[in-house]
Coordinates of C-alpha atoms in Angstrom, one line a residue:
L1 CA -3.0 59.5 28.6
G2 CA -2.7 57.2 31.4
V3 CA -1.6 56.5 35.0
S4 CA -0.3 54.2 37.2
Y5 CA 0.2 53.5 40.6
L6 CA 1.6 51.1 43.2
F7 CA 2.6 50.6 46.9
F8 CA 4.9 47.7 47.6
S9 CA 5.8 46.3 51.4
H10 CA 8.3 44.0 52.2
V11 CA 8.5 42.2 55.4
F12 CA 11.4 39.7 55.9
R13 CA 12.7 37.9 59.1
D14 CA 15.3 35.3 58.9
P15 CA 16.0 33.5 62.2
T16 CA 18.8 31.2 60.3
F17 CA 21.4 32.1 63.2
A18 CA 19.0 32.8 66.2
V19 CA 19.4 29.7 67.7
G20 CA 22.8 29.1 67.4
Q21 CA 25.0 27.0 65.0
L22 CA 27.3 24.3 66.9
S23 CA 30.6 23.0 65.5
V24 CA 32.3 20.2 67.5
G25 CA 35.3 18.3 66.3
G26 CA 36.6 16.3 68.9
Q27 CA 39.3 18.4 70.4
V28 CA 39.1 18.3 73.7
T29 CA 38.2 14.5 74.0
G30 CA 39.9 13.2 70.8
T31 CA 36.2 12.1 69.0
G32 CA 33.1 14.7 67.6
M33 CA 30.8 12.4 69.3
S34 CA 32.3 12.4 72.8
D35 CA 33.3 16.4 73.2
F36 CA 29.4 16.4 71.3
L37 CA 28.0 14.4 74.7
M38 CA 30.0 16.2 77.1
G39 CA 29.1 19.6 76.0
N40 CA 32.5 20.9 74.4
V41 CA 32.0 22.9 71.6
S42 CA 34.6 24.4 69.3
G43 CA 32.6 26.7 67.7
L44 CA 29.4 28.9 68.2
R45 CA 27.9 31.4 66.1
Q46 CA 25.1 33.4 67.2
A47 CA 22.9 36.1 66.1
N48 CA 19.5 37.9 66.6
P49 CA 17.0 37.2 63.7
I50 CA 17.4 39.8 60.6
D51 CA 14.7 42.2 59.9
M52 CA 13.8 43.7 57.1
N53 CA 10.5 46.3 56.9
L54 CA 10.8 48.1 53.8
K55 CA 7.5 50.5 51.8
Q56 CA 8.1 52.0 48.1
N57 CA 6.2 53.6 46.0
F58 CA 5.7 53.4 41.9
L59 CA 4.1 56.2 40.1
G60 CA 4.5 56.3 36.4
T61 CA 2.3 58.6 33.3
Y62 CA 2.5 58.1 29.8
A63 CA 1.2 59.8 26.5
Q64 CA 1.4 58.2 23.0
S65 CA -0.4 58.6 19.9
T66 CA -0.4 57.7 16.2
W67 CA -0.3 60.0 13.3
K68 CA -0.7 59.3 9.8
V69 CA 1.5 61.1 8.3
T70 CA 0.8 60.4 4.5
K71 CA -1.0 57.5 2.6
K72 CA 2.0 55.2 3.1
L73 CA 3.6 56.5 6.2
T74 CA 2.3 56.2 9.9
M75 CA 3.5 57.4 12.8
T76 CA 3.4 56.0 16.6
Y77 CA 5.0 57.8 19.1
G78 CA 5.0 58.0 22.9
V79 CA 7.0 59.1 26.0
R80 CA 6.7 57.1 29.8
W81 CA 7.5 59.4 33.1
E82 CA 8.1 57.2 36.1
P83 CA 10.3 59.1 38.5
F84 CA 12.2 56.6 41.1
F85 CA 11.2 56.9 44.5
P86 CA 13.8 54.6 46.9
M87 CA 12.8 51.7 49.1
A88 CA 12.2 53.2 53.0
F89 CA 13.2 51.2 55.9
R90 CA 10.1 52.0 58.6
H91 CA 12.3 51.4 61.8
G92 CA 15.4 53.3 59.6
D93 CA 18.0 50.5 60.1
V94 CA 19.7 51.5 56.6
Y95 CA 23.4 53.4 56.4
N96 CA 25.3 54.5 53.7
F97 CA 29.2 54.6 53.6
S98 CA 31.5 57.1 51.8
L99 CA 35.0 56.4 51.1
T100 CA 35.7 60.0 51.1
R101 CA 34.4 60.6 54.7
F102 CA 36.4 57.5 55.9
Y103 CA 39.7 58.8 55.3
A104 CA 38.5 62.2 56.1
G105 CA 37.9 60.9 60.4
Q106 CA 34.5 61.7 60.1
K107 CA 31.8 59.9 61.9
S108 CA 28.1 59.7 62.6
T109 CA 26.1 62.0 64.6
V110 CA 23.2 59.5 64.7
V111 CA 25.6 56.6 66.1
P112 CA 28.9 57.6 67.4
T113 CA 30.7 54.7 68.4
S114 CA 30.6 53.6 64.3
P115 CA 33.4 53.6 62.5
P116 CA 34.7 56.7 60.3
G117 CA 32.8 56.8 57.1
F118 CA 29.1 55.3 58.0
T119 CA 26.1 57.7 58.2
Y120 CA 22.6 56.7 59.4
P121 CA 19.2 58.3 58.9
G122 CA 19.2 61.8 60.8
D123 CA 22.5 62.4 59.7
P124 CA 23.5 65.7 57.6
G125 CA 23.0 64.7 54.4
F126 CA 21.1 61.8 54.2
S127 CA 18.3 60.8 52.3
G128 CA 15.1 60.1 55.0
K129 CA 14.5 56.7 55.8
S130 CA 16.2 55.2 52.6
G131 CA 19.9 56.5 51.9
L132 CA 19.0 56.5 48.3
E133 CA 18.0 59.7 46.4
T134 CA 14.8 60.1 44.8
K135 CA 15.4 59.9 40.9
W136 CA 12.7 62.5 38.8
A137 CA 14.0 62.8 35.4
T138 CA 13.3 59.3 34.1
F139 CA 11.6 59.8 31.1
D140 CA 11.1 56.9 28.1
P141 CA 10.7 58.2 24.8
R142 CA 9.9 55.8 22.2
I143 CA 9.0 56.2 18.1
G144 CA 8.0 53.8 15.4
L145 CA 7.2 54.3 11.9
A146 CA 5.3 52.0 9.6
W147 CA 6.2 52.7 5.6
D148 CA 4.1 51.0 2.9
P149 CA 6.8 52.0 0.3
T150 CA 4.6 50.8 -3.1
G151 CA 0.9 52.0 -1.3
S152 CA -0.6 48.7 -2.4
G153 CA -0.8 47.4 1.4
R154 CA 1.2 44.6 0.5
T155 CA 4.5 45.3 1.7
A156 CA 5.2 47.1 5.3
I157 CA 8.9 48.6 6.3
R158 CA 8.6 48.9 10.5
I159 CA 10.9 50.5 12.3
G160 CA 11.4 51.7 16.2
A161 CA 13.4 52.6 18.7
G162 CA 12.9 53.2 22.6
M163 CA 14.1 53.6 26.3
A164 CA 12.9 51.8 29.5
H165 CA 14.0 51.6 33.0
D166 CA 13.8 49.2 35.9
F167 CA 14.5 49.2 39.2
V168 CA 16.3 46.8 41.4
R169 CA 14.4 44.0 43.6
Q170 CA 13.9 45.3 47.3
D171 CA 15.3 41.9 48.6
M172 CA 19.0 43.4 47.5
H173 CA 18.8 45.3 51.1
V174 CA 18.4 41.5 52.6
N175 CA 21.9 42.0 54.2
T176 CA 21.5 45.7 55.0
S177 CA 19.8 45.6 58.6
S178 CA 21.8 42.1 59.2
V179 CA 25.2 44.2 60.5
Q180 CA 25.6 46.6 63.6
P181 CA 24.4 48.4 65.2
W182 CA 21.0 46.9 64.9
N183 CA 22.5 43.1 64.4
L184 CA 25.0 41.3 67.0
T185 CA 26.6 38.3 65.5
V186 CA 28.9 36.3 68.2
V187 CA 31.4 34.0 67.4
Q188 CA 33.4 31.8 70.0
S189 CA 35.5 28.6 70.3
G190 CA 36.6 26.5 72.8
I191 CA 33.3 26.5 74.7
N192 CA 31.3 24.3 76.9
L193 CA 27.4 24.2 76.7
D194 CA 27.1 24.6 80.4
D195 CA 27.6 28.0 79.9
P196 CA 28.3 28.9 76.7
Y197 CA 28.7 32.7 77.4
K198 CA 31.1 32.7 80.6
T199 CA 33.8 33.9 79.0
L200 CA 31.9 36.7 76.9
P201 CA 32.2 39.6 78.2
G202 CA 28.6 41.5 79.9
G203 CA 27.6 37.4 79.3
N204 CA 25.1 36.3 77.1
P205 CA 23.4 39.5 74.8
F206 CA 21.1 37.7 73.8
P207 CA 18.2 38.4 73.0
Y208 CA 19.7 41.5 71.4
V209 CA 17.7 44.5 70.5
Y210 CA 19.1 47.9 69.3
N211 CA 18.9 50.8 71.7
K212 CA 20.6 54.2 70.3
N213 CA 20.6 55.9 73.7
T214 CA 23.2 53.4 74.4
S215 CA 26.5 52.9 72.4
P216 CA 27.0 49.5 70.9
V217 CA 30.2 48.4 70.2
F218 CA 31.1 47.5 66.9
S219 CA 33.1 44.6 66.5
P220 CA 36.2 44.5 64.1
Y221 CA 36.4 43.6 60.7
G222 CA 32.9 43.3 60.3
S223 CA 30.8 42.9 56.9
Y224 CA 28.9 45.5 55.2
L225 CA 27.7 45.8 51.9
P226 CA 26.6 49.5 51.2
L227 CA 24.7 50.6 48.2
P228 CA 25.8 54.0 46.7
P229 CA 23.2 56.6 47.1
D230 CA 23.1 58.2 43.9
M231 CA 22.3 54.6 42.8
K232 CA 21.2 55.2 39.0
T233 CA 18.5 53.5 37.5
Q234 CA 18.8 50.5 35.4
R235 CA 18.0 51.8 31.5
Q236 CA 17.6 49.7 28.9
Y237 CA 17.7 50.5 24.9
T238 CA 15.5 49.1 22.4
W239 CA 15.7 49.0 18.5
N240 CA 14.1 47.3 15.8
L241 CA 13.6 46.7 11.8
G242 CA 11.3 45.0 10.2
I243 CA 10.2 44.0 6.7
Q244 CA 6.7 42.2 5.5
Q245 CA 5.8 40.8 2.6
Q246 CA 2.5 39.5 1.4
V247 CA 4.2 37.2 -2.0
T248 CA 0.4 35.0 -2.5
P249 CA -3.0 35.8 -1.4
D250 CA -1.9 32.3 1.4
L251 CA 1.4 33.2 1.7
F252 CA 3.5 35.7 3.6
V253 CA 7.0 36.8 4.6
S254 CA 8.4 38.4 7.5
G255 CA 11.8 39.0 9.1
T256 CA 12.8 41.1 11.9
Y257 CA 16.3 42.5 13.6
L258 CA 15.4 43.4 17.2
G259 CA 18.5 45.3 19.0
T260 CA 18.8 45.7 22.6
H261 CA 22.0 47.5 25.0
L262 CA 21.6 47.6 28.9

């Protein structure tokens, strides 16, 4: 019998576009260098830093045993139970998207300015601060047989099979908190560095901090990478067959077949 517990914390900050990414092409003066010296910029992309703050719990228990069925046959068997507790966003900056809700025109009550189909922590049916469902029925049985057909101890035929679960990496969420309303990305063209946000309504929006009491404006054609709330855990099946034979006191021969299915 055994039990295991692990607490995982993932804190990530990416300021890649926080300082702004400039493109200079010579559209104004004819050369890139002269445009640069004059502060004429053909393109500017800027965004606030991407933050990701996750926590996750892992719990597993197992039981296993070995049974001497006969003098020639031994059985090893067991089962592991490891429920899936999804990673949770400490700041609640996670979302779900439903195509059914989108077609029905249903909008979030937490972020009402978001496009139809999106839901956030606090919306009806949203799972906590993770957006993913807990999976309780994650049982991994395994069994193995070892048979000595002659009873001489010189031959062994072994067969076994089992199931195992694995979980996705926490950094699969690296783009989850980088979208609106928590992250603002501004792309402009044909500006001058004297006042790069002169033509932007409201002026310079940085530093940008999301405030649920305000109504963030969602830019059209944004890119999102939602995860299905009922996402299944990864499952792997393995099986093997092995034959071992002692030919002489100094010579031993073994052959094994191993199969895997994901």
